[in-house]
Coordinates of C-alpha atoms and ligand atoms in Angstrom, one line a residue:
M1 CA 6.6 -5.9 4.0
C2 CA 9.0 -8.7 2.9
G3 CA 9.8 -9.0 -0.7
I4 CA 10.1 -12.2 -2.7
V5 CA 11.8 -12.7 -6.1
G6 CA 12.4 -16.1 -7.7
I7 CA 13.6 -17.1 -11.1
V8 CA 14.1 -20.4 -12.9
G9 CA 15.7 -20.6 -16.3
D10 CA 18.5 -18.9 -18.3
K11 CA 17.6 -15.6 -16.7
A12 CA 18.2 -17.0 -13.2
T13 CA 21.2 -14.9 -12.0
A14 CA 22.2 -13.3 -8.8
R15 CA 22.1 -9.9 -10.6
A16 CA 18.5 -10.4 -11.8
V17 CA 17.4 -11.3 -8.3
V18 CA 19.1 -8.4 -6.6
D19 CA 17.7 -6.0 -9.3
G20 CA 14.2 -7.4 -8.6
L21 CA 14.7 -6.9 -4.8
K22 CA 15.8 -3.3 -5.4
R23 CA 12.4 -2.7 -7.0
L24 CA 10.7 -4.2 -4.0
E25 CA 12.7 -2.0 -1.5
Y26 CA 9.7 0.3 -1.1
R27 CA 7.9 -2.6 0.7
G28 CA 10.3 -2.0 3.7
Y29 CA 12.9 -4.4 5.1
D30 CA 15.7 -4.9 7.6
S31 CA 17.6 -7.8 6.1
A32 CA 18.0 -9.5 2.7
G33 CA 19.3 -12.8 1.3
M34 CA 19.3 -15.1 -1.7
V35 CA 20.0 -18.6 -2.8
L36 CA 21.6 -19.6 -6.1
A37 CA 21.2 -23.2 -7.1
S38 CA 22.5 -25.4 -9.9
N39 CA 22.7 -29.1 -10.6
V40 CA 26.1 -29.2 -8.9
G41 CA 25.3 -27.3 -5.7
F42 CA 24.0 -24.2 -4.1
E43 CA 25.1 -21.0 -2.4
V44 CA 23.3 -18.9 0.2
K45 CA 24.0 -15.3 1.2
R46 CA 22.3 -13.4 3.9
I47 CA 22.9 -9.8 5.1
S48 CA 21.3 -8.0 8.0
Q49 CA 22.3 -4.3 7.8
D50 CA 18.9 -2.7 8.0
T51 CA 18.0 -0.7 4.9
S52 CA 21.6 -1.0 3.6
S53 CA 21.1 -4.8 3.2
V54 CA 20.0 -4.8 -0.4
A55 CA 22.8 -2.4 -1.4
L56 CA 25.3 -4.7 0.4
L57 CA 23.8 -7.7 -1.4
D58 CA 24.3 -5.8 -4.6
D59 CA 28.0 -5.2 -3.7
W60 CA 28.3 -8.9 -3.0
V61 CA 26.8 -9.8 -6.4
N62 CA 29.1 -7.3 -8.1
A63 CA 32.2 -8.8 -6.5
K64 CA 31.2 -12.3 -7.4
E65 CA 32.1 -14.2 -10.5
V66 CA 29.1 -14.6 -12.8
E67 CA 28.1 -18.3 -12.7
K68 CA 25.6 -20.4 -14.4
V69 CA 22.7 -21.4 -12.1
S70 CA 19.4 -23.0 -12.7
A71 CA 17.4 -21.2 -10.1
A72 CA 17.8 -18.1 -8.0
M73 CA 15.6 -16.9 -5.2
G74 CA 15.9 -13.7 -3.1
H75 CA 14.1 -12.1 -0.2
T76 CA 13.9 -8.9 1.8
R77 CA 12.8 -9.5 5.3
W78 CA 10.8 -7.2 7.6
A79 CA 11.2 -8.8 11.0
T80 CA 8.2 -10.2 12.8
H81 CA 9.4 -13.3 14.6
G82 CA 13.0 -13.0 15.6
R83 CA 15.1 -9.8 15.5
P84 CA 16.7 -8.7 12.3
S85 CA 19.9 -10.7 12.0
E86 CA 21.8 -12.8 9.4
I87 CA 20.5 -16.1 10.8
N88 CA 16.9 -14.9 10.7
A89 CA 17.2 -13.5 7.2
H90 CA 15.7 -15.7 4.4
P91 CA 16.1 -18.1 2.6
H92 CA 15.8 -20.8 5.3
L93 CA 17.0 -24.3 4.7
D94 CA 15.9 -27.7 6.2
C95 CA 18.3 -30.0 8.1
S96 CA 19.2 -32.0 5.0
N97 CA 19.9 -28.9 2.8
Q98 CA 17.4 -30.1 0.2
F99 CA 14.8 -27.3 0.4
A100 CA 15.0 -23.5 0.6
V101 CA 12.1 -21.3 1.5
V102 CA 11.3 -17.6 1.3
H103 CA 8.1 -16.3 3.0
N104 CA 6.1 -13.2 3.5
G105 CA 3.5 -13.0 6.3
I106 CA 3.1 -14.9 9.5
V107 CA 2.7 -18.6 10.3
E108 CA 0.3 -18.3 13.2
N109 CA 0.6 -21.9 14.4
Y110 CA 4.4 -22.0 14.1
K111 CA 5.0 -22.7 17.8
E112 CA 3.1 -26.0 17.9
I113 CA 4.7 -27.1 14.5
R114 CA 8.1 -26.2 15.8
E115 CA 7.7 -28.1 19.0
R116 CA 6.5 -31.2 17.1
L117 CA 9.4 -31.0 14.7
L118 CA 11.9 -30.5 17.5
K119 CA 10.6 -33.7 19.1
L120 CA 11.1 -35.4 15.7
G121 CA 14.8 -34.3 15.8
H122 CA 14.8 -31.3 13.5
E123 CA 17.3 -28.7 14.3
F124 CA 16.4 -25.0 13.9
A125 CA 18.9 -22.4 12.9
S126 CA 16.8 -19.3 13.3
D127 CA 14.1 -17.8 15.6
T128 CA 11.7 -17.3 12.7
D129 CA 8.2 -18.7 12.1
T130 CA 9.3 -19.2 8.5
E131 CA 11.8 -21.9 9.3
V132 CA 9.0 -24.3 10.3
I133 CA 7.8 -24.4 6.7
V134 CA 11.0 -25.8 5.3
H135 CA 11.4 -28.4 8.1
L136 CA 7.7 -29.4 7.6
V137 CA 8.3 -29.9 3.9
E138 CA 11.4 -32.0 4.7
E139 CA 9.4 -34.0 7.2
R140 CA 6.6 -34.7 4.8
F141 CA 9.1 -35.5 2.0
R142 CA 10.8 -38.0 4.3
L143 CA 7.4 -39.8 4.7
N144 CA 6.2 -39.8 1.1
N145 CA 9.2 -39.1 -1.1
D146 CA 7.2 -36.8 -3.4
V147 CA 8.2 -33.1 -3.4
H148 CA 4.8 -31.8 -4.7
Q149 CA 2.9 -33.8 -2.2
A150 CA 5.2 -32.8 0.6
V151 CA 4.9 -29.1 -0.1
S152 CA 1.2 -29.4 -0.6
E153 CA 0.7 -31.2 2.8
A154 CA 3.0 -28.7 4.5
F155 CA 1.1 -25.7 3.1
E156 CA -2.2 -27.3 4.3
E157 CA -0.9 -27.3 7.9
L158 CA 0.1 -23.6 7.9
E159 CA -2.3 -21.1 9.5
G160 CA -2.2 -17.4 8.9
S161 CA -1.8 -15.2 5.9
M162 CA 1.3 -15.6 3.8
A163 CA 3.0 -16.0 0.5
V164 CA 5.6 -18.8 0.3
V165 CA 8.0 -20.1 -2.4
V166 CA 9.9 -23.3 -2.0
L167 CA 12.8 -24.4 -4.1
N168 CA 14.1 -28.0 -4.3
L169 CA 17.9 -27.5 -4.2
K170 CA 18.5 -31.0 -5.5
E171 CA 16.4 -30.4 -8.6
P172 CA 16.4 -26.7 -9.1
D173 CA 14.2 -26.5 -12.1
S174 CA 10.9 -25.9 -10.2
L175 CA 9.4 -23.5 -7.8
Y176 CA 6.4 -24.3 -5.5
M177 CA 4.3 -21.2 -4.9
M178 CA 1.4 -20.5 -2.6
R179 CA -0.4 -17.5 -1.2
R180 CA -3.1 -16.8 1.3
M181 CA -4.2 -13.2 1.7
A182 CA -0.7 -12.0 0.8
P183 CA 0.6 -10.8 -2.6
L184 CA 2.4 -13.1 -5.0
V185 CA 2.5 -12.8 -8.8
I186 CA 3.9 -15.3 -11.3
G187 CA 5.5 -14.3 -14.6
T188 CA 6.9 -16.0 -17.7
D189 CA 8.7 -15.1 -20.8
L190 CA 9.4 -17.7 -23.5
D191 CA 11.6 -19.9 -21.4
N192 CA 11.9 -18.5 -17.9
L193 CA 9.7 -18.7 -14.8
F194 CA 9.5 -15.7 -12.4
V195 CA 7.7 -15.1 -9.2
A196 CA 7.6 -12.0 -7.0
S197 CA 5.7 -10.2 -4.4
D198 CA 4.8 -7.4 -6.8
V199 CA 4.8 -6.6 -10.5
P200 CA 7.5 -3.9 -10.4
A201 CA 10.2 -6.6 -9.6
L202 CA 9.5 -8.3 -12.9
L203 CA 8.7 -5.5 -15.3
D204 CA 11.9 -5.7 -17.4
S205 CA 11.7 -9.5 -18.1
V206 CA 8.2 -10.8 -18.0
T207 CA 5.8 -11.1 -21.0
T208 CA 2.9 -12.8 -19.4
Y209 CA 1.7 -12.4 -15.8
F210 CA -0.5 -14.8 -13.8
S211 CA -2.3 -14.3 -10.5
V212 CA -1.8 -16.9 -7.9
P213 CA -5.2 -18.0 -6.6
E214 CA -5.8 -18.1 -2.8
D215 CA -4.7 -21.3 -1.1
T216 CA -3.7 -23.1 -4.3
L217 CA -0.3 -24.7 -4.7
I218 CA 1.1 -23.7 -8.1
T219 CA 4.2 -25.6 -9.3
G220 CA 6.2 -23.9 -12.0
S221 CA 8.9 -25.8 -13.8
V222 CA 11.3 -25.0 -16.7
R223 CA 12.3 -28.2 -18.5
R224 CA 14.0 -28.3 -21.9
G225 CA 13.5 -24.6 -22.2
K226 CA 9.7 -24.8 -21.7
V227 CA 7.8 -23.3 -18.8
V228 CA 5.0 -25.4 -17.3
L229 CA 2.6 -24.1 -14.7
E230 CA 0.4 -26.6 -12.9
P231 CA -2.5 -25.9 -12.5
V232 CA -2.4 -23.0 -15.0
P233 CA -3.4 -19.8 -13.2
E234 CA -5.4 -17.0 -14.5
V235 CA -3.6 -14.4 -16.7
L236 CA -3.2 -11.0 -15.1
E237 CA -3.5 -7.9 -17.3
V238 CA -0.6 -5.6 -16.4
D239 CA -0.3 -2.2 -18.2
W240 CA 2.6 -0.8 -16.1
D241 CA 5.9 -0.3 -17.9
I242 CA 9.4 0.0 -16.6
S243 CA 9.5 3.8 -16.9
K244 CA 6.9 3.9 -14.2
V245 CA 9.1 2.3 -11.6
D246 CA 12.2 4.3 -12.6
V247 CA 13.0 7.4 -10.6
G248 CA 13.8 9.2 -13.9
G249 CA 15.4 12.6 -13.4
Y250 CA 14.0 13.0 -9.9
S251 CA 15.9 12.9 -6.6
D252 CA 13.5 10.4 -5.1
F253 CA 10.2 8.7 -5.9
M254 CA 8.2 10.8 -3.6
S255 CA 8.9 14.0 -5.6
K256 CA 8.2 12.1 -8.8
E257 CA 4.9 10.8 -7.5
I258 CA 3.9 14.3 -6.2
D259 CA 4.5 15.6 -9.7
E260 CA 2.5 12.7 -11.2
Q261 CA -0.7 13.6 -9.4
P262 CA -2.5 15.4 -12.1
R263 CA -1.9 12.5 -14.5
A264 CA -2.9 9.9 -11.8
L265 CA -6.2 11.7 -11.2
R266 CA -6.9 12.3 -14.9
D267 CA -6.3 8.6 -15.7
T268 CA -8.5 7.5 -12.7
L269 CA -11.4 9.7 -13.9
A270 CA -10.9 8.9 -17.6
G271 CA -13.4 6.7 -19.3
R272 CA -15.7 6.4 -16.3
V273 CA -18.5 8.2 -18.0
D274 CA -19.9 7.3 -21.4
K275 CA -21.3 9.6 -24.1
V276 CA -24.8 9.4 -22.6
G277 CA -23.5 10.2 -19.1
V278 CA -23.6 6.7 -17.6
I279 CA -20.9 6.2 -15.0
S280 CA -19.2 2.7 -14.9
L281 CA -17.3 0.8 -12.3
D282 CA -14.6 -1.7 -13.2
E283 CA -15.8 -5.1 -12.0
L284 CA -19.4 -5.2 -10.7
K285 CA -20.6 -8.4 -9.3
I286 CA -23.6 -6.6 -7.6
S287 CA -26.4 -5.6 -9.8
P288 CA -27.3 -1.9 -10.0
E289 CA -30.8 -2.9 -8.6
E290 CA -29.1 -4.3 -5.5
L291 CA -26.9 -1.2 -5.2
K292 CA -30.1 0.9 -5.3
T293 CA -31.2 -0.8 -2.1
V294 CA -28.1 0.3 -0.1
Q295 CA -29.2 1.9 3.2
K296 CA -25.8 2.4 4.8
I297 CA -22.2 2.7 3.7
V298 CA -19.2 1.8 5.8
I299 CA -15.8 2.8 4.7
V300 CA -12.7 0.9 6.0
G301 CA -9.0 1.6 5.4
C302 CA -5.7 2.4 7.1
G303 CA -3.5 5.4 7.1
T304 CA -3.7 7.5 4.0
S305 CA -6.4 5.3 2.5
L306 CA -8.6 5.8 5.6
H307 CA -8.1 9.6 5.1
A308 CA -9.3 9.4 1.5
G309 CA -12.3 7.5 2.7
M310 CA -13.0 10.2 5.3
V311 CA -12.9 12.9 2.6
A312 CA -15.4 10.9 0.5
R313 CA -17.8 10.5 3.4
Y314 CA -18.9 14.2 2.9
A315 CA -19.7 13.7 -0.8
L316 CA -21.4 10.4 -0.2
E317 CA -23.7 11.7 2.5
H318 CA -24.3 15.0 0.7
F319 CA -25.0 13.5 -2.8
V320 CA -26.4 10.0 -2.0
R321 CA -28.2 10.9 1.3
V322 CA -27.2 7.6 3.0
P323 CA -25.5 7.4 6.4
V324 CA -21.8 6.8 6.1
E325 CA -19.7 5.3 8.8
I326 CA -15.9 5.3 8.6
E327 CA -13.6 3.1 10.6
V328 CA -10.0 2.0 10.9
S329 CA -9.9 -1.5 9.4
S330 CA -8.1 -3.0 12.4
E331 CA -10.8 -1.9 14.8
F332 CA -13.8 -2.6 12.6
R333 CA -13.5 -6.4 12.5
Y334 CA -13.4 -6.7 16.3
R335 CA -16.3 -4.6 17.3
D336 CA -19.2 -6.8 16.1
P337 CA -20.4 -4.2 13.6
V338 CA -24.1 -4.1 12.7
L339 CA -24.2 -5.1 9.0
S340 CA -26.9 -6.4 6.6
P341 CA -27.3 -7.1 2.9
T342 CA -28.3 -3.4 2.4
T343 CA -24.9 -2.3 3.9
L344 CA -22.2 -1.5 1.4
V345 CA -18.7 -1.9 2.9
V346 CA -16.1 0.0 0.9
G347 CA -12.5 -1.0 1.5
V348 CA -9.9 1.6 0.4
S349 CA -6.4 0.3 -0.2
Q350 CA -3.6 1.3 -2.5
S351 CA -2.0 -2.1 -2.5
G352 CA -5.2 -4.1 -2.2
E353 CA -3.2 -6.4 0.2
T354 CA -3.2 -4.7 3.6
L355 CA -4.2 -7.5 5.9
D356 CA -6.2 -5.3 8.3
T357 CA -8.5 -4.1 5.5
M358 CA -8.7 -7.5 3.9
M359 CA -9.8 -9.0 7.2
A360 CA -12.4 -6.2 7.7
L361 CA -13.8 -6.9 4.2
S362 CA -14.0 -10.6 4.9
E363 CA -15.8 -9.9 8.1
A364 CA -18.2 -7.7 6.2
R365 CA -18.8 -10.5 3.6
A366 CA -19.4 -13.0 6.4
S367 CA -22.0 -10.7 7.9
G368 CA -23.9 -10.6 4.6
A369 CA -22.9 -7.1 3.6
R370 CA -22.0 -6.1 0.0
T371 CA -18.3 -5.2 -0.5
L372 CA -16.6 -2.8 -2.9
V373 CA -12.9 -2.2 -3.2
I374 CA -11.0 0.9 -4.3
S375 CA -7.5 -0.4 -5.2
N376 CA -4.5 0.7 -7.3
V377 CA -3.4 -2.9 -8.1
V378 CA -5.3 -4.8 -10.7
G379 CA -6.1 -8.3 -9.5
S380 CA -5.0 -7.6 -6.0
S381 CA -6.3 -9.9 -3.2
M382 CA -9.0 -7.4 -2.2
A383 CA -10.1 -6.8 -5.8
R384 CA -10.6 -10.5 -6.2
M385 CA -12.6 -11.0 -3.0
A386 CA -15.0 -8.0 -3.3
D387 CA -18.3 -7.8 -5.1
A388 CA -17.3 -4.7 -7.0
V389 CA -14.0 -3.0 -7.8
L390 CA -13.1 0.5 -8.8
Y391 CA -9.5 0.8 -9.7
T392 CA -7.4 4.0 -9.2
R393 CA -5.1 4.3 -12.2
A394 CA -2.2 6.1 -10.4
G395 CA 0.4 3.6 -11.7
P396 CA 2.9 2.0 -9.3
E397 CA 3.5 4.0 -6.1
I398 CA 7.0 3.3 -4.9
S399 CA 7.6 5.8 -2.1
V400 CA 6.3 4.5 1.2
A401 CA 4.5 7.8 1.8
S402 CA 1.4 7.7 -0.3
T403 CA 0.8 10.9 -2.4
K404 CA -0.6 10.3 -5.9
T405 CA -2.8 7.3 -4.7
F406 CA -4.4 9.5 -2.1
V407 CA -5.6 11.9 -4.8
A408 CA -6.6 9.1 -7.1
Q409 CA -8.5 7.3 -4.3
I410 CA -10.5 10.5 -3.6
G411 CA -11.2 10.8 -7.3
A412 CA -12.5 7.2 -7.5
L413 CA -14.6 7.6 -4.4
E414 CA -16.2 10.8 -5.8
I415 CA -17.1 8.9 -8.9
L416 CA -18.7 6.2 -6.7
A417 CA -20.7 8.9 -4.9
L418 CA -21.9 10.3 -8.2
Y419 CA -22.6 6.8 -9.5
L420 CA -24.8 6.0 -6.5
A421 CA -26.5 9.4 -6.5
D422 CA -27.4 8.8 -10.2
L423 CA -28.6 5.3 -9.5
K424 CA -30.7 6.3 -6.5
R425 CA -31.8 9.5 -8.2
T426 CA -30.8 11.6 -5.2
L427 CA -29.4 14.1 -7.8
F428 CA -30.8 15.1 -11.1
P429 CA -28.9 13.7 -14.1
S430 CA -28.0 17.3 -15.0
E431 CA -26.5 17.9 -11.5
V432 CA -24.5 14.7 -11.9
Q433 CA -23.1 15.9 -15.2
E434 CA -22.3 19.3 -13.7
L435 CA -20.4 17.7 -10.9
I436 CA -18.5 15.4 -13.2
A437 CA -17.4 18.4 -15.2
K438 CA -16.2 20.0 -12.0
L439 CA -14.4 16.8 -11.0
N440 CA -12.8 16.8 -14.4
D441 CA -11.4 20.3 -13.7
V442 CA -9.4 19.1 -10.7
P443 CA -6.4 17.6 -12.6
N444 CA -5.8 21.0 -14.1
A445 CA -6.0 22.6 -10.7
L446 CA -3.6 20.0 -9.4
S447 CA -1.2 21.0 -12.2
E448 CA -1.4 24.6 -11.1
A449 CA -0.7 23.6 -7.5
I450 CA 2.3 21.5 -8.7
S451 CA 3.6 24.6 -10.5
S452 CA 3.8 26.3 -7.1
I453 CA 6.0 23.7 -5.5
S454 CA 9.0 26.1 -5.3
D455 CA 6.8 28.7 -3.5
Y456 CA 5.7 26.0 -1.1
E457 CA 9.3 25.0 -0.5
K458 CA 10.3 28.6 0.1
T459 CA 7.5 28.9 2.7
T460 CA 8.6 25.6 4.3
Q461 CA 12.1 27.1 4.9
T462 CA 10.6 29.4 7.5
L463 CA 9.3 26.4 9.5
L464 CA 12.5 24.3 9.7
G465 CA 13.4 25.2 13.3
Y466 CA 10.0 24.4 14.9
E467 CA 9.5 21.4 17.3
R468 CA 5.9 20.4 16.8
F469 CA 3.2 20.7 14.2
Y470 CA -0.5 20.7 14.5
F471 CA -2.8 20.5 11.5
I472 CA -6.4 21.7 11.8
G473 CA -9.4 21.7 9.5
R474 CA -13.1 21.7 9.4
N475 CA -15.4 19.5 7.2
V476 CA -13.3 18.1 4.3
G477 CA -10.4 20.1 5.7
Y478 CA -10.2 17.8 8.7
P479 CA -9.1 14.6 6.9
V480 CA -6.6 16.8 5.0
A481 CA -5.2 17.9 8.4
L482 CA -4.9 14.2 9.4
E483 CA -3.1 13.4 6.1
G484 CA -0.7 16.4 6.5
A485 CA 0.2 15.3 10.0
L486 CA 0.7 11.7 8.9
K487 CA 3.0 12.7 6.0
L488 CA 5.1 14.8 8.3
K489 CA 5.5 12.2 11.0
E490 CA 6.1 9.4 8.5
I491 CA 9.0 10.9 6.7
T492 CA 10.5 13.5 9.2
Y493 CA 9.7 11.8 12.5
T494 CA 8.5 15.2 13.8
P495 CA 5.7 15.1 16.4
S496 CA 2.6 16.2 14.4
E497 CA -1.1 15.8 15.0
G498 CA -4.2 16.5 13.0
Y499 CA -7.4 17.8 14.7
P500 CA -10.9 19.1 13.7
A501 CA -10.3 22.8 14.3
G502 CA -13.3 23.1 16.7
E503 CA -11.8 20.4 18.9
L504 CA -8.6 22.4 19.7
K505 CA -10.2 24.2 22.7
H506 CA -11.1 20.8 24.2
G507 CA -7.5 19.9 25.0
P508 CA -4.9 20.2 22.3
I509 CA -4.6 24.0 22.7
A510 CA -2.8 23.3 25.9
M511 CA 0.2 22.2 23.7
I512 CA 0.3 25.5 21.8
D513 CA 3.4 27.7 22.4
D514 CA 6.0 29.5 20.3
K515 CA 7.7 26.2 19.4
A516 CA 4.6 25.0 17.6
V517 CA 3.5 25.4 14.0
V518 CA -0.3 25.3 13.3
V519 CA -1.2 24.6 9.8
A520 CA -4.8 25.5 9.1
I521 CA -6.6 24.1 6.0
A522 CA -8.7 27.1 5.2
S523 CA -10.1 27.0 1.7
K524 CA -13.1 29.2 1.4
S525 CA -16.3 27.5 2.6
A526 CA -19.2 28.1 4.9
L527 CA -16.9 27.4 7.8
Y528 CA -14.1 29.7 6.7
E529 CA -14.8 32.4 9.3
K530 CA -15.1 29.8 12.1
L531 CA -11.8 28.3 11.1
L532 CA -10.1 31.7 11.1
A533 CA -11.4 32.3 14.6
N534 CA -9.6 29.0 15.6
V535 CA -6.5 30.4 14.0
E536 CA -6.8 33.6 16.1
E537 CA -6.8 31.4 19.2
V538 CA -3.5 29.6 18.4
R539 CA -1.8 32.8 17.1
A540 CA -2.7 34.5 20.4
R541 CA -0.8 31.7 22.2
G542 CA 2.4 32.2 20.2
A543 CA 2.1 29.5 17.5
K544 CA 3.6 30.1 14.0
V545 CA 0.6 30.0 11.7
V546 CA 0.5 28.6 8.2
I547 CA -2.7 28.8 6.1
V548 CA -3.6 26.6 3.2
A549 CA -6.1 28.7 1.3
N550 CA -7.5 29.3 -2.2
E551 CA -7.6 33.0 -1.3
A552 CA -5.1 34.6 1.1
P553 CA -6.8 36.0 4.2
V554 CA -6.5 39.8 3.8
D555 CA -4.6 40.3 7.0
S556 CA -2.3 37.3 6.8
K557 CA 0.9 39.3 5.9
L558 CA 0.2 41.8 8.6
R559 CA 0.0 39.1 11.2
G560 CA 3.1 37.3 10.0
D561 CA 1.3 34.2 8.9
E562 CA 2.6 32.0 6.1
V563 CA 0.2 31.1 3.2
F564 CA 0.2 28.1 0.9
L565 CA -1.9 29.3 -1.9
V566 CA -3.9 26.6 -3.8
P567 CA -6.3 26.9 -6.8
R568 CA -10.0 27.0 -6.1
V569 CA -12.1 23.9 -7.0
H570 CA -15.5 22.6 -5.8
Q571 CA -15.4 22.5 -2.0
L572 CA -16.0 18.8 -1.7
F573 CA -13.1 18.1 -4.1
S574 CA -10.7 20.6 -2.5
P575 CA -8.7 18.0 -0.4
M576 CA -7.2 16.8 -3.7
V577 CA -5.4 20.2 -4.2
D578 CA -5.1 21.3 -0.5
V579 CA -3.0 18.3 0.3
V580 CA -0.3 19.2 -2.3
P581 CA 1.6 21.9 -0.2
L582 CA 1.4 19.5 2.8
Q583 CA 3.1 16.7 0.9
V584 CA 5.7 19.2 -0.4
M585 CA 6.3 20.5 3.1
A586 CA 6.9 17.1 4.5
H587 CA 9.2 16.1 1.6
Y588 CA 11.2 19.4 2.0
I589 CA 11.7 19.0 5.7
S590 CA 12.7 15.3 5.3
V591 CA 15.3 16.1 2.6
S592 CA 16.6 19.1 4.6
R593 CA 17.3 16.8 7.5
G594 CA 19.2 14.4 5.3
L595 CA 16.6 11.7 5.5
D596 CA 15.4 9.4 2.7
P597 CA 11.7 10.4 2.1
D598 CA 11.1 7.2 0.2
R599 CA 12.2 4.8 2.9
P600 CA 11.2 6.0 6.3
R601 CA 12.4 4.0 9.3
N602 CA 10.2 1.2 10.7
L603 CA 7.6 1.4 7.9
A604 CA 6.6 -0.9 5.1
K605 CA 4.6 0.0 2.0
T606 CA 2.4 -3.0 2.1
V607 CA 1.4 -4.1 5.6
T608 CA 0.6 -7.8 5.4
V609 CA 0.5 -8.5 9.2
E610 CA -2.2 -7.6 11.7
Ligands
LIG701 C1 0.7 6.3 3.8 O1 1.7 7.3 3.5 C2 1.2 5.1 4.5 N1 2.3 4.5 3.9 C3 0.2 4.2 5.1 O2 -0.6 4.9 6.0 C4 -0.8 3.4 4.1 O3 -1.7 4.4 3.5 C5 -1.5 2.3 4.8 O4 -0.6 1.4 5.3 C6 -2.6 1.6 3.9 O5 -2.0 1.0 2.8 P1 -2.9 0.5 1.6 O6 -3.5 1.7 1.0 O7 -2.0 -0.2 0.7 O8 -4.0 -0.4 2.2

């Protein structure tokens, strides 16, 4: 959601900015723009052509003469205040054309600031909340004639969560950077300063990364070829490389990321258990003694991350014997949840920046609960605010539709379940070891599932003409059903819902007819027969049936059902393999309809608004 790229120094070019913006395209946007500034003047370009905006900005850069500038700053906008249009695209400028601003997030008190500034004579060019920032800086500067102080005072007035970068167009050797519950990362090489919403934008240039602390104005300047950061922020360890954000030989990032799942899970599980069988988390600011006292676990997350949490609930309750509640982050914080120091609130988030989950975690902390975060981004806002962190090591996920991070999140949560079971002695050490060995088998099973992709695609061909899809499952198959439905609606816009199979007869079965496909997650378990009985019910009502199974039901061919065959693993770990054919199915339907699976309409990869 909104992408920021800023560069000061020799590498500040329109080309470098647009290349950075391209690597942030996954965040979602509807317009784009940039400002190029040198000591003799500046130039602004804004384009509002939905998801073609970055490509058009690229064309503009290609057609332009290469010119020497001191600073360049670009932005992709995902509209919140003011419709997508050229005037609402960033950067925004003040009345005197001295300052330019790019912004991600929402200025919650923008109305009152705007009214005040209007009375003071400021003229606004856009309908955005962002524009108040730059006029506020101008106003403060008019009063104190000190850019740093003006920006600092302006930031102090802003309410809401946001990342902001201000450039002084009259002296374009510095950037003023601030974040509050929104992502922003600073980078340097020997003599250039970079700032971006996310690491992938900077991977080909930066040698050292820094994390921007919450609510702290960082001024970065390049003077006489030397980069100075004031105050000096903490160094951020980044082990991603450029190949990981390159689509390689694949047609799109989603198919690449589906393929990467065995590696993503293997890396997430690797090194978590030492030679004597002790499991470790990444950053633990809660003592194991305290964790032993945990009486209740609450998992919060959104979308796919929520589904990963739902899968883990079964293992946590079964292995650790503590009650586990699971809740959509955006609902959790407003329901006055009952929390105490013996409650562990687990936030699951690929980006570690999703505002709803971040607010849920901060609510949990305020109520005295302990917090733990499962995140794919080292040093993300959530990772920094929580008492403990367990990183998924899936590498950057570019496609908006999450795939490899879902599998890695489940892997990390299963590790957490085994860690707590070991700590609380609800399992014998030998049982923990046995389960870890079974968990370590899953990456190979995933590779086997990946090798069946062409079979899954062939099966999907038979489903192309159907109107509606219903996914059903029981136990851990239920969150897989939800995830299958989410993938399909996200990237194909097909009406699709996920249900607990036993719930069908309480309403949804009324929707079943011969235009519907019912996908049943039916890996062998104690509830297998019951699930097949539910399948009978929908088949009898004309639905096309597809079964995800680790053993094809004997009569499936006879009945005309389709089967997605997956390898067998421990039942509680089966969602990690059962989800693969559903991801492939959604991807195949999306591509067959001529859609871009990586960039679905209306969606952003990182949702930094409530
Ligand atoms: C998944 O395909 C979606 N893009 C979306 O549901 C996502 O999982 C959700 O927005 C949560 O994001 P997070 O994991 O970064 O917090």
